[in-house]
PDB file of C-alpha atoms in Angstrom:
ATOM      1  CA  MET I   2      98.829  39.058  68.523  1.00 92.00           C
ATOM      2  CA  LYS I   3     102.540  39.591  67.977  1.00 95.00           C
ATOM      3  CA  THR I   4     104.181  42.406  66.060  1.00 96.00           C
ATOM      4  CA  GLY I   5     104.787  41.567  62.413  1.00 95.00           C
ATOM      5  CA  THR I   6     102.474  38.541  62.212  1.00 97.00           C
ATOM      6  CA  PRO I   7      99.776  38.113  59.516  1.00 96.00           C
ATOM      7  CA  GLU I   8      97.191  39.194  62.095  1.00 98.00           C
ATOM      8  CA  TRP I   9      99.221  42.332  62.778  1.00 97.00           C
ATOM      9  CA  ILE I  10      99.381  43.130  59.053  1.00 97.00           C
ATOM     10  CA  GLU I  11      95.621  42.613  58.727  1.00 97.00           C
ATOM     11  CA  LEU I  12      95.049  45.111  61.534  1.00 97.00           C
ATOM     12  CA  ILE I  13      96.882  47.840  59.619  1.00 97.00           C
ATOM     13  CA  GLN I  14      95.171  46.930  56.343  1.00 97.00           C
ATOM     14  CA  LYS I  15      91.737  47.081  57.974  1.00 97.00           C
ATOM     15  CA  GLU I  16      92.212  50.292  59.946  1.00 96.00           C
ATOM     16  CA  ILE I  17      93.906  52.233  57.119  1.00 96.00           C
ATOM     17  CA  LYS I  18      91.132  51.538  54.563  1.00 96.00           C
ATOM     18  CA  PRO I  19      88.803  54.310  55.800  1.00 95.00           C
ATOM     19  CA  PHE I  20      91.599  56.754  54.961  1.00 94.00           C
ATOM     20  CA  GLY I  21      91.515  55.600  51.327  1.00 95.00           C
ATOM     21  CA  ILE I  22      94.796  53.699  51.510  1.00 96.00           C
ATOM     22  CA  VAL I  23      95.198  50.094  50.375  1.00 97.00           C
ATOM     23  CA  ILE I  24      98.184  47.981  51.429  1.00 98.00           C
ATOM     24  CA  ASN I  25      98.947  44.931  49.304  1.00 97.00           C
ATOM     25  CA  LYS I  26     100.490  41.661  50.470  1.00 97.00           C
ATOM     26  CA  ASP I  27     104.098  42.538  49.629  1.00 98.00           C
ATOM     27  CA  GLN I  28     103.818  45.966  51.228  1.00 98.00           C
ATOM     28  CA  GLY I  29     102.317  44.390  54.338  1.00 98.00           C
ATOM     29  CA  SER I  30     105.221  41.958  54.561  1.00 98.00           C
ATOM     30  CA  SER I  31     107.719  44.817  54.271  1.00 99.00           C
ATOM     31  CA  LEU I  32     105.966  46.817  56.991  1.00 99.00           C
ATOM     32  CA  ALA I  33     105.991  43.722  59.198  1.00 98.00           C
ATOM     33  CA  PHE I  34     109.736  43.251  58.716  1.00 98.00           C
ATOM     34  CA  HIS I  35     110.359  46.883  59.629  1.00 99.00           C
ATOM     35  CA  ALA I  36     108.248  46.466  62.771  1.00 98.00           C
ATOM     36  CA  ARG I  37     109.929  43.259  63.910  1.00 98.00           C
ATOM     37  CA  GLU I  38     113.397  44.702  63.418  1.00 98.00           C
ATOM     38  CA  LEU I  39     112.385  47.922  65.167  1.00 98.00           C
ATOM     39  CA  LEU I  40     111.575  46.004  68.343  1.00 97.00           C
ATOM     40  CA  GLU I  41     114.604  43.738  68.000  1.00 97.00           C
ATOM     41  CA  TRP I  42     117.029  46.654  67.627  1.00 97.00           C
ATOM     42  CA  ASN I  43     115.170  48.491  70.370  1.00 96.00           C
ATOM     43  CA  LYS I  44     116.569  45.984  72.863  1.00 95.00           C
ATOM     44  CA  LYS I  45     119.972  47.617  72.392  1.00 94.00           C
ATOM     45  CA  PHE I  46     119.158  51.092  71.086  1.00 90.00           C
ATOM     46  CA  ASN I  47     116.475  53.554  72.086  1.00 90.00           C
ATOM     47  CA  LEU I  48     114.296  53.560  68.967  1.00 94.00           C
ATOM     48  CA  THR I  49     110.800  53.554  70.456  1.00 94.00           C
ATOM     49  CA  ALA I  50     108.967  53.601  73.769  1.00 93.00           C
ATOM     50  CA  ILE I  51     105.985  51.902  72.112  1.00 94.00           C
ATOM     51  CA  LYS I  52     106.186  48.108  72.278  1.00 95.00           C
ATOM     52  CA  ASP I  53     102.609  46.813  72.348  1.00 96.00           C
ATOM     53  CA  PRO I  54     101.869  45.205  68.939  1.00 96.00           C
ATOM     54  CA  ALA I  55      98.608  47.063  68.306  1.00 96.00           C
ATOM     55  CA  GLU I  56     100.129  50.362  69.390  1.00 96.00           C
ATOM     56  CA  VAL I  57     103.130  49.817  67.119  1.00 97.00           C
ATOM     57  CA  ALA I  58     100.749  49.099  64.231  1.00 97.00           C
ATOM     58  CA  VAL I  59      98.529  52.121  64.762  1.00 96.00           C
ATOM     59  CA  LYS I  60     100.710  54.777  66.397  1.00 95.00           C
ATOM     60  CA  HIS I  61     103.819  54.186  64.286  1.00 96.00           C
ATOM     61  CA  PHE I  62     102.868  52.573  60.986  1.00 98.00           C
ATOM     62  CA  LEU I  63      99.282  53.618  60.303  1.00 97.00           C
ATOM     63  CA  ASP I  64      99.992  57.150  61.505  1.00 96.00           C
ATOM     64  CA  SER I  65     103.008  57.354  59.185  1.00 97.00           C
ATOM     65  CA  LEU I  66     100.917  56.335  56.171  1.00 98.00           C
ATOM     66  CA  ILE I  67      98.149  58.923  56.621  1.00 96.00           C
ATOM     67  CA  PRO I  68     100.020  61.660  54.665  1.00 96.00           C
ATOM     68  CA  ALA I  69     100.238  59.409  51.576  1.00 96.00           C
ATOM     69  CA  SER I  70      97.150  61.083  50.095  1.00 91.00           C
ATOM     70  CA  PHE I  71      99.086  64.377  49.855  1.00 90.00           C
ATOM     71  CA  ILE I  72     102.088  62.877  48.086  1.00 94.00           C
ATOM     72  CA  LEU I  73     102.334  62.772  44.311  1.00 91.00           C
ATOM     73  CA  PRO I  74     104.192  59.911  42.597  1.00 89.00           C
ATOM     74  CA  ASP I  75     107.784  60.584  41.523  1.00 95.00           C
ATOM     75  CA  SER I  76     108.254  63.228  44.216  1.00 97.00           C
ATOM     76  CA  HIS I  77     111.456  63.755  46.179  1.00 98.00           C
ATOM     77  CA  LEU I  78     110.756  63.574  49.913  1.00 98.00           C
ATOM     78  CA  LEU I  79     112.966  64.454  52.873  1.00 98.00           C
ATOM     79  CA  ASP I  80     112.137  62.922  56.268  1.00 98.00           C
ATOM     80  CA  ILE I  81     113.772  65.007  59.007  1.00 97.00           C
ATOM     81  CA  GLY I  82     114.583  63.262  62.285  1.00 95.00           C
ATOM     82  CA  SER I  83     113.379  59.900  61.023  1.00 96.00           C
ATOM     83  CA  GLY I  84     114.383  57.993  64.174  1.00 94.00           C
ATOM     84  CA  GLY I  85     112.991  54.490  63.788  1.00 96.00           C
ATOM     85  CA  GLY I  86     112.051  55.217  60.176  1.00 98.00           C
ATOM     86  CA  PHE I  87     108.822  57.130  60.645  1.00 97.00           C
ATOM     87  CA  PRO I  88     107.217  58.224  58.479  1.00 98.00           C
ATOM     88  CA  GLY I  89     109.810  57.799  55.720  1.00 98.00           C
ATOM     89  CA  ILE I  90     110.191  54.030  55.427  1.00 99.00           C
ATOM     90  CA  PRO I  91     106.457  53.159  55.477  1.00 99.00           C
ATOM     91  CA  LEU I  92     105.850  55.854  52.853  1.00 99.00           C
ATOM     92  CA  ALA I  93     108.703  54.531  50.690  1.00 99.00           C
ATOM     93  CA  ILE I  94     107.201  51.044  50.952  1.00 99.00           C
ATOM     94  CA  LEU I  95     103.725  52.272  50.013  1.00 98.00           C
ATOM     95  CA  ILE I  96     104.825  54.549  47.141  1.00 98.00           C
ATOM     96  CA  PRO I  97     107.644  52.890  45.132  1.00 97.00           C
ATOM     97  CA  SER I  98     108.177  55.947  42.908  1.00 98.00           C
ATOM     98  CA  LEU I  99     108.711  58.230  45.913  1.00 98.00           C
ATOM     99  CA  GLN I 100     112.407  59.100  46.172  1.00 98.00           C
ATOM    100  CA  THR I 101     112.953  59.265  49.919  1.00 99.00           C
ATOM    101  CA  LEU I 102     115.878  60.631  51.916  1.00 99.00           C
ATOM    102  CA  LEU I 103     115.812  59.973  55.661  1.00 99.00           C
ATOM    103  CA  ILE I 104     118.102  61.919  57.966  1.00 98.00           C
ATOM    104  CA  ASP I 105     118.805  61.668  61.677  1.00 97.00           C
ATOM    105  CA  SER I 106     121.452  63.126  63.962  1.00 95.00           C
ATOM    106  CA  VAL I 107     121.973  59.851  65.884  1.00 96.00           C
ATOM    107  CA  ARG I 108     124.349  57.441  64.136  1.00 97.00           C
ATOM    108  CA  LYS I 109     122.882  54.295  65.704  1.00 97.00           C
ATOM    109  CA  LYS I 110     119.437  55.201  64.423  1.00 97.00           C
ATOM    110  CA  VAL I 111     120.852  55.810  60.957  1.00 98.00           C
ATOM    111  CA  SER I 112     122.530  52.384  61.087  1.00 98.00           C
ATOM    112  CA  PHE I 113     119.125  50.854  61.797  1.00 98.00           C
ATOM    113  CA  LEU I 114     117.502  52.769  58.944  1.00 99.00           C
ATOM    114  CA  GLN I 115     120.220  51.693  56.526  1.00 99.00           C
ATOM    115  CA  TYR I 116     119.838  48.077  57.638  1.00 99.00           C
ATOM    116  CA  VAL I 117     116.077  48.082  57.020  1.00 99.00           C
ATOM    117  CA  ILE I 118     116.442  49.820  53.656  1.00 99.00           C
ATOM    118  CA  ARG I 119     119.139  47.365  52.573  1.00 99.00           C
ATOM    119  CA  SER I 120     117.246  44.304  53.833  1.00 99.00           C
ATOM    120  CA  LEU I 121     114.038  45.310  52.057  1.00 99.00           C
ATOM    121  CA  ASN I 122     115.956  46.330  48.920  1.00 98.00           C
ATOM    122  CA  LEU I 123     114.209  49.700  48.924  1.00 98.00           C
ATOM    123  CA  LYS I 124     115.774  51.265  45.855  1.00 98.00           C
ATOM    124  CA  ASN I 125     113.801  54.473  46.421  1.00 98.00           C
ATOM    125  CA  ALA I 126     115.101  55.164  49.939  1.00 99.00           C
ATOM    126  CA  GLU I 127     118.379  56.308  51.462  1.00 98.00           C
ATOM    127  CA  ALA I 128     119.373  57.194  55.033  1.00 99.00           C
ATOM    128  CA  ILE I 129     122.242  59.451  56.035  1.00 98.00           C
ATOM    129  CA  HIS I 130     123.642  60.825  59.274  1.00 98.00           C
ATOM    130  CA  ALA I 131     122.876  64.545  59.122  1.00 96.00           C
ATOM    131  CA  ARG I 132     120.865  67.426  60.465  1.00 93.00           C
ATOM    132  CA  ALA I 133     118.663  69.592  58.270  1.00 91.00           C
ATOM    133  CA  GLU I 134     120.903  72.552  59.059  1.00 90.00           C
ATOM    134  CA  GLU I 135     123.822  70.652  57.517  1.00 93.00           C
ATOM    135  CA  LEU I 136     121.929  69.822  54.325  1.00 93.00           C
ATOM    136  CA  VAL I 137     121.281  73.525  53.824  1.00 89.00           C
ATOM    137  CA  GLN I 138     125.034  74.029  53.396  1.00 90.00           C
ATOM    138  CA  ASN I 139     125.118  71.548  50.505  1.00 90.00           C
ATOM    139  CA  VAL I 140     124.137  73.175  47.186  1.00 87.00           C
ATOM    140  CA  GLU I 141     123.158  69.729  45.888  1.00 89.00           C
ATOM    141  CA  PHE I 142     120.070  69.886  48.095  1.00 92.00           C
ATOM    142  CA  ALA I 143     119.180  73.551  47.512  1.00 89.00           C
ATOM    143  CA  ASN I 144     115.528  73.742  46.462  1.00 90.00           C
ATOM    144  CA  PHE I 145     115.655  70.006  45.741  1.00 94.00           C
ATOM    145  CA  PHE I 146     112.740  68.426  47.619  1.00 97.00           C
ATOM    146  CA  ASP I 147     109.078  68.449  46.607  1.00 97.00           C
ATOM    147  CA  ILE I 148     108.024  67.430  50.113  1.00 98.00           C
ATOM    148  CA  ILE I 149     109.683  67.761  53.495  1.00 98.00           C
ATOM    149  CA  ILE I 150     108.069  65.900  56.356  1.00 98.00           C
ATOM    150  CA  CYS I 151     108.646  65.571  60.080  1.00 96.00           C
ATOM    151  CA  ARG I 152     106.880  63.862  62.926  1.00 91.00           C
ATOM    152  CA  ALA I 153     106.534  65.865  66.159  1.00 66.00           C
ATOM    153  CA  LEU I 154     110.029  67.205  65.640  1.00 68.00           C
ATOM    154  CA  THR I 155     109.920  70.861  66.554  1.00 77.00           C
ATOM    155  CA  ALA I 156     107.858  74.050  66.563  1.00 89.00           C
ATOM    156  CA  LEU I 157     106.206  74.753  63.219  1.00 93.00           C
ATOM    157  CA  ASP I 158     107.937  78.078  62.635  1.00 93.00           C
ATOM    158  CA  ARG I 159     111.365  76.521  63.178  1.00 93.00           C
ATOM    159  CA  PHE I 160     110.430  73.645  60.846  1.00 94.00           C
ATOM    160  CA  VAL I 161     109.508  76.162  58.144  1.00 93.00           C
ATOM    161  CA  LEU I 162     112.699  78.188  58.543  1.00 92.00           C
ATOM    162  CA  MET I 163     115.094  75.246  58.434  1.00 92.00           C
ATOM    163  CA  SER I 164     113.231  73.566  55.555  1.00 93.00           C
ATOM    164  CA  GLN I 165     112.643  76.523  53.262  1.00 91.00           C
ATOM    165  CA  PRO I 166     116.095  76.544  51.579  1.00 92.00           C
ATOM    166  CA  LEU I 167     115.725  72.823  50.790  1.00 95.00           C
ATOM    167  CA  LEU I 168     112.249  73.017  49.295  1.00 94.00           C
ATOM    168  CA  LYS I 169     111.317  73.462  45.645  1.00 93.00           C
ATOM    169  CA  GLU I 170     109.121  76.380  44.694  1.00 87.00           C
ATOM    170  CA  ASN I 171     105.497  75.435  45.417  1.00 87.00           C
ATOM    171  CA  GLY I 172     106.801  72.571  47.530  1.00 93.00           C
ATOM    172  CA  ILE I 173     104.962  71.194  50.537  1.00 96.00           C
ATOM    173  CA  LEU I 174     105.926  70.883  54.179  1.00 96.00           C
ATOM    174  CA  ILE I 175     104.073  68.245  56.193  1.00 97.00           C
ATOM    175  CA  ALA I 176     104.202  68.184  59.982  1.00 96.00           C
ATOM    176  CA  LEU I 177     102.596  65.271  61.805  1.00 95.00           C
ATOM    177  CA  LYS I 178     101.354  66.518  65.140  1.00 92.00           C
ATOM    178  CA  GLY I 179      99.251  65.557  68.101  1.00 88.00           C
ATOM    179  CA  LYS I 180      97.116  68.479  69.133  1.00 82.00           C
ATOM    180  CA  ILE I 181      97.854  71.675  67.245  1.00 87.00           C
ATOM    181  CA  ASN I 182      97.249  75.104  68.732  1.00 87.00           C
ATOM    182  CA  GLN I 183      96.522  78.384  66.993  1.00 92.00           C
ATOM    183  CA  GLU I 184      99.604  80.017  68.485  1.00 93.00           C
ATOM    184  CA  GLU I 185     101.866  77.688  66.470  1.00 92.00           C
ATOM    185  CA  ILE I 186      99.972  78.571  63.298  1.00 94.00           C
ATOM    186  CA  ASN I 187     100.205  82.287  64.039  1.00 95.00           C
ATOM    187  CA  ASP I 188     103.964  81.968  64.596  1.00 95.00           C
ATOM    188  CA  VAL I 189     104.326  80.626  61.043  1.00 94.00           C
ATOM    189  CA  TYR I 190     102.276  83.436  59.516  1.00 93.00           C
ATOM    190  CA  ASN I 191     104.304  85.934  61.544  1.00 94.00           C
ATOM    191  CA  LEU I 192     107.411  84.848  59.632  1.00 91.00           C
ATOM    192  CA  GLY I 193     106.083  87.069  56.865  1.00 89.00           C
ATOM    193  CA  ILE I 194     106.538  84.597  54.006  1.00 87.00           C
ATOM    194  CA  LYS I 195     104.449  85.925  51.147  1.00 84.00           C
ATOM    195  CA  GLY I 196     101.734  83.588  49.901  1.00 86.00           C
ATOM    196  CA  ILE I 197     102.275  80.828  52.459  1.00 91.00           C
ATOM    197  CA  ASN I 198      99.212  78.633  52.981  1.00 93.00           C
ATOM    198  CA  ILE I 199      98.489  76.373  55.952  1.00 95.00           C
ATOM    199  CA  GLU I 200      95.941  73.563  55.917  1.00 96.00           C
ATOM    200  CA  ILE I 201      95.165  71.491  59.013  1.00 96.00           C
ATOM    201  CA  ILE I 202      93.634  68.036  58.635  1.00 95.00           C
ATOM    202  CA  LYS I 203      92.517  66.627  61.971  1.00 94.00           C
ATOM    203  CA  TYR I 204      91.757  62.953  62.566  1.00 94.00           C
ATOM    204  CA  GLN I 205      91.606  60.316  65.278  1.00 93.00           C
ATOM    205  CA  LEU I 206      93.806  57.264  65.402  1.00 92.00           C
ATOM    206  CA  PRO I 207      91.737  54.063  65.229  1.00 90.00           C
ATOM    207  CA  LEU I 208      91.398  51.980  68.398  1.00 91.00           C
ATOM    208  CA  TYR I 209      92.909  54.651  70.645  1.00 89.00           C
ATOM    209  CA  LYS I 210      90.887  57.691  69.537  1.00 84.00           C
ATOM    210  CA  ALA I 211      93.995  59.796  69.994  1.00 88.00           C
ATOM    211  CA  GLU I 212      93.801  63.202  68.347  1.00 92.00           C
ATOM    212  CA  ARG I 213      96.215  63.807  65.502  1.00 93.00           C
ATOM    213  CA  ALA I 214      96.740  66.508  62.898  1.00 93.00           C
ATOM    214  CA  VAL I 215      98.472  66.712  59.557  1.00 95.00           C
ATOM    215  CA  VAL I 216      99.690  70.270  59.051  1.00 96.00           C
ATOM    216  CA  LYS I 217     100.204  70.873  55.339  1.00 96.00           C
ATOM    217  CA  ILE I 218     102.137  74.040  54.513  1.00 95.00           C
ATOM    218  CA  THR I 219     102.416  75.128  50.893  1.00 92.00           C
ATOM    219  CA  MET I 220     105.426  77.309  50.166  1.00 84.00           C
ATOM    220  CA  PRO I 221     105.063  79.402  46.986  1.00 79.00           C
ATOM    221  CA  SER I 222     108.600  80.712  47.180  1.00 64.00           C
ATOM    222  CA  SER I 223     111.930  79.441  48.432  1.00 59.00           C
ATOM    223  CA  LEU I 224     115.285  80.866  49.385  1.00 57.00           C
ATOM    224  CA  ILE I 225     117.182  80.266  46.171  1.00 48.00           C
ATOM    225  CA  HIS I 226     120.731  79.003  46.606  1.00 49.00           C
ATOM    226  CA  PRO I 227     122.948  79.777  43.615  1.00 45.00           C
ATOM    227  CA  LYS I 228     124.099  76.685  41.765  1.00 46.00           C
ATOM    228  CA  PRO I 229     127.839  76.424  41.094  1.00 45.00           C
TER     229      PRO I 229
END
Protein backbone atom coordinates (compact mmCIF):
# COMPACT_ATOMS: atom_id res chain seq x y z
CA MET A 1 0.00 0.00 0.00
CA LYS A 2 1.22 3.47 -0.91
CA THR A 3 0.24 6.73 0.73
CA GLY A 4 -2.71 8.42 -0.96
CA THR A 5 -3.92 5.41 -2.97
CA PRO A 6 -7.55 4.16 -2.94
CA GLU A 7 -6.46 1.41 -0.55
CA TRP A 8 -4.96 4.03 1.76
CA ILE A 9 -8.20 6.04 1.71
CA GLU A 10 -10.21 2.90 2.49
CA LEU A 11 -8.01 2.25 5.52
CA ILE A 12 -8.90 5.64 7.01
CA GLN A 13 -12.59 5.25 6.14
CA LYS A 14 -12.72 1.82 7.79
CA GLU A 15 -10.79 2.67 10.95
CA ILE A 16 -12.54 6.01 11.60
CA LYS A 17 -16.08 4.53 11.43
CA PRO A 18 -16.09 3.22 15.03
CA PHE A 19 -15.57 6.83 16.13
CA GLY A 20 -18.82 7.82 14.40
CA ILE A 21 -17.13 9.66 11.55
CA VAL A 22 -17.91 9.03 7.88
CA ILE A 23 -15.57 10.18 5.11
CA ASN A 24 -17.07 10.48 1.63
CA LYS A 25 -15.29 9.95 -1.68
CA ASP A 26 -14.38 13.59 -2.30
CA GLN A 27 -13.13 14.06 1.25
CA GLY A 28 -11.05 10.91 0.93
CA SER A 29 -9.48 12.21 -2.27
CA SER A 30 -8.62 15.51 -0.58
CA LEU A 31 -7.04 13.74 2.40
CA ALA A 32 -5.03 11.61 -0.02
CA PHE A 33 -3.73 14.68 -1.86
CA HIS A 34 -2.67 16.25 1.43
CA ALA A 35 -0.85 13.05 2.39
CA ARG A 36 0.97 12.66 -0.91
CA GLU A 37 2.11 16.27 -0.90
CA LEU A 38 3.16 16.00 2.75
CA LEU A 39 5.63 13.25 1.88
CA GLU A 40 6.75 14.96 -1.32
CA TRP A 41 7.50 18.26 0.44
CA ASN A 42 9.06 16.33 3.30
CA LYS A 43 11.94 15.42 1.00
CA LYS A 44 13.07 19.05 1.22
CA PHE A 45 11.50 20.32 4.43
CA ASN A 46 11.12 18.69 7.82
CA LEU A 47 7.35 18.22 7.98
CA THR A 48 7.06 14.74 9.49
CA ALA A 49 9.16 11.88 10.81
CA ILE A 50 6.33 9.46 9.97
CA LYS A 51 6.62 8.04 6.46
CA ASP A 52 5.05 4.58 6.53
CA PRO A 53 1.70 4.76 4.66
CA ALA A 54 -0.39 3.10 7.38
CA GLU A 55 1.24 5.21 10.08
CA VAL A 56 0.61 8.39 8.09
CA ALA A 57 -3.04 7.37 7.71
CA VAL A 58 -3.63 6.54 11.36
CA LYS A 59 -1.20 8.69 13.35
CA HIS A 60 -1.64 11.88 11.31
CA PHE A 61 -4.99 11.84 9.53
CA LEU A 62 -7.26 9.61 11.60
CA ASP A 63 -5.90 11.10 14.83
CA SER A 64 -6.58 14.61 13.51
CA LEU A 65 -10.20 13.76 12.73
CA ILE A 66 -11.11 12.34 16.15
CA PRO A 67 -12.01 15.78 17.63
CA ALA A 68 -14.63 16.35 14.90
CA SER A 69 -17.38 15.12 17.22
CA PHE A 70 -16.74 18.11 19.52
CA ILE A 71 -16.92 20.71 16.76
CA LEU A 72 -20.15 22.44 15.85
CA PRO A 73 -20.78 23.54 12.24
CA ASP A 74 -20.09 27.18 11.40
CA SER A 75 -17.51 27.50 14.18
CA HIS A 76 -14.30 29.50 13.92
CA LEU A 77 -11.31 27.29 14.72
CA LEU A 78 -7.67 28.21 15.33
CA ASP A 79 -5.03 25.50 14.87
CA ILE A 80 -1.87 26.52 16.74
CA GLY A 81 1.44 25.12 15.49
CA SER A 82 -0.20 23.32 12.58
CA GLY A 83 3.08 22.06 11.09
CA GLY A 84 2.14 19.69 8.29
CA GLY A 85 -1.51 20.73 8.59
CA PHE A 86 -2.60 18.66 11.56
CA PRO A 87 -5.27 18.69 12.71
CA GLY A 88 -6.52 21.79 10.88
CA ILE A 89 -6.56 20.72 7.23
CA PRO A 90 -8.23 17.30 7.75
CA LEU A 91 -10.87 18.98 9.92
CA ALA A 92 -11.46 21.69 7.30
CA ILE A 93 -11.88 18.96 4.68
CA LEU A 94 -14.33 17.01 6.83
CA ILE A 95 -16.40 20.01 7.98
CA PRO A 96 -16.86 22.49 5.09
CA SER A 97 -18.63 25.08 7.28
CA LEU A 98 -15.74 25.17 9.76
CA GLN A 99 -13.82 28.42 9.32
CA THR A 100 -10.24 27.37 10.01
CA LEU A 101 -7.14 29.46 10.62
CA LEU A 102 -3.84 27.58 10.77
CA ILE A 103 -0.76 29.26 12.20
CA ASP A 104 2.86 28.18 12.44
CA SER A 105 6.09 29.97 13.29
CA VAL A 106 8.07 28.28 10.48
CA ARG A 107 7.65 29.99 7.10
CA LYS A 108 8.40 26.88 5.03
CA LYS A 109 5.66 24.97 6.82
CA VAL A 110 3.23 27.82 6.21
CA SER A 111 4.16 27.77 2.51
CA PHE A 112 3.24 24.08 2.43
CA LEU A 113 -0.06 24.71 4.21
CA GLN A 114 -0.94 27.51 1.80
CA TYR A 115 -0.09 25.29 -1.17
CA VAL A 116 -2.37 22.49 0.03
CA ILE A 117 -5.21 24.88 0.85
CA ARG A 118 -4.90 26.56 -2.55
CA SER A 119 -4.62 23.27 -4.46
CA LEU A 120 -7.68 21.79 -2.76
CA ASN A 121 -9.60 25.08 -3.10
CA LEU A 122 -10.44 24.99 0.60
CA LYS A 123 -12.46 28.18 0.90
CA ASN A 124 -12.90 27.61 4.64
CA ALA A 125 -9.19 27.48 5.50
CA GLU A 126 -6.34 29.97 5.70
CA ALA A 127 -2.72 29.64 6.85
CA ILE A 128 -0.54 32.46 8.12
CA HIS A 129 2.97 32.80 9.51
CA ALA A 130 2.43 33.72 13.16
CA ARG A 131 2.67 32.67 16.77
CA ALA A 132 -0.32 32.65 19.10
CA GLU A 133 1.38 35.33 21.18
CA GLU A 134 1.37 37.60 18.12
CA LEU A 135 -2.32 37.06 17.40
CA VAL A 136 -3.11 38.21 20.93
CA GLN A 137 -1.76 41.66 20.00
CA ASN A 138 -4.26 41.95 17.14
CA VAL A 139 -7.68 43.18 18.33
CA GLU A 140 -9.24 41.55 15.26
CA PHE A 141 -8.71 38.17 16.91
CA ALA A 142 -9.68 39.15 20.47
CA ASN A 143 -12.29 36.69 21.72
CA PHE A 144 -12.83 35.60 18.11
CA PHE A 145 -12.49 31.81 18.04
CA ASP A 146 -15.07 29.25 19.14
CA ILE A 147 -12.43 26.52 19.25
CA ILE A 148 -8.67 26.59 19.63
CA ILE A 149 -6.86 23.33 19.04
CA CYS A 150 -3.28 22.12 19.25
CA ARG A 151 -1.55 18.80 18.85
CA ALA A 152 1.14 17.97 21.44
CA LEU A 153 2.27 21.57 21.34
CA THR A 154 2.99 22.56 24.91
CA ALA A 155 2.01 22.14 28.56
CA LEU A 156 -1.73 22.47 29.13
CA ASP A 157 -1.49 25.45 31.46
CA ARG A 158 0.59 27.40 28.94
CA PHE A 159 -1.87 26.47 26.18
CA VAL A 160 -4.73 27.85 28.29
CA LEU A 161 -2.93 31.10 29.11
CA MET A 162 -1.88 31.92 25.56
CA SER A 163 -5.28 30.94 24.11
CA GLN A 164 -7.62 32.60 26.59
CA PRO A 165 -7.52 36.13 25.07
CA LEU A 166 -8.35 34.67 21.64
CA LEU A 167 -11.28 32.54 22.74
CA LYS A 168 -14.95 33.48 22.77
CA GLU A 169 -16.84 33.25 26.03
CA ASN A 170 -17.86 29.61 26.57
CA GLY A 171 -15.35 28.65 23.89
CA ILE A 172 -13.51 25.34 23.85
CA LEU A 173 -9.83 24.48 23.94
CA ILE A 174 -8.87 21.07 22.55
CA ALA A 175 -5.45 19.57 23.18
CA LEU A 176 -4.53 16.34 21.42
CA LYS A 177 -2.16 14.43 23.65
CA GLY A 178 -0.49 11.09 24.07
CA LYS A 179 -0.59 10.08 27.69
CA ILE A 180 -1.96 12.74 30.00
CA ASN A 181 -0.96 13.00 33.65
CA GLN A 182 -2.88 14.44 36.57
CA GLU A 183 -0.15 16.98 37.28
CA GLU A 184 -0.87 18.74 33.97
CA ILE A 185 -4.57 18.87 34.83
CA ASN A 186 -3.85 20.24 38.29
CA ASP A 187 -1.62 22.94 36.80
CA VAL A 188 -4.59 24.19 34.75
CA TYR A 189 -6.92 24.28 37.75
CA ASN A 190 -4.22 26.08 39.73
CA LEU A 191 -4.47 28.98 37.28
CA GLY A 192 -7.57 29.94 39.24
CA ILE A 193 -9.86 30.52 36.26
CA LYS A 194 -13.38 30.54 37.66
CA GLY A 195 -15.71 27.92 36.22
CA ILE A 196 -13.16 26.19 34.00
CA ASN A 197 -14.08 22.59 33.15
CA ILE A 198 -11.75 19.86 31.91
CA GLU A 199 -12.92 16.67 30.21
CA ILE A 200 -10.51 13.92 29.18
CA ILE A 201 -11.51 11.45 26.48
CA LYS A 202 -9.04 8.58 26.22
CA TYR A 203 -8.82 6.25 23.23
CA GLN A 204 -6.45 3.94 21.39
CA LEU A 205 -5.30 4.47 17.85
CA PRO A 206 -6.37 1.57 15.60
CA LEU A 207 -3.68 -0.86 14.42
CA TYR A 208 -1.02 0.50 16.77
CA LYS A 209 -2.97 0.52 20.05
CA ALA A 210 -1.16 3.71 20.99
CA GLU A 211 -2.75 5.60 23.86
CA ARG A 212 -4.17 9.00 23.02
CA ALA A 213 -6.27 11.59 24.81
CA VAL A 214 -8.44 14.49 23.75
CA VAL A 215 -8.37 17.11 26.49
CA LYS A 216 -11.44 19.32 26.15
CA ILE A 217 -11.32 22.51 28.22
CA THR A 218 -14.42 24.68 28.42
CA MET A 219 -13.70 28.31 29.23
CA PRO A 220 -16.71 30.18 30.66
CA SER A 221 -14.93 33.51 30.66
CA SER A 222 -12.27 35.20 28.58
CA LEU A 223 -9.89 38.11 28.90
CA ILE A 224 -11.87 40.76 27.06
CA HIS A 225 -9.83 42.97 24.75
CA PRO A 226 -11.47 46.34 24.11
CA LYS A 227 -12.55 46.82 20.52
CA PRO A 228 -11.42 50.05 18.84
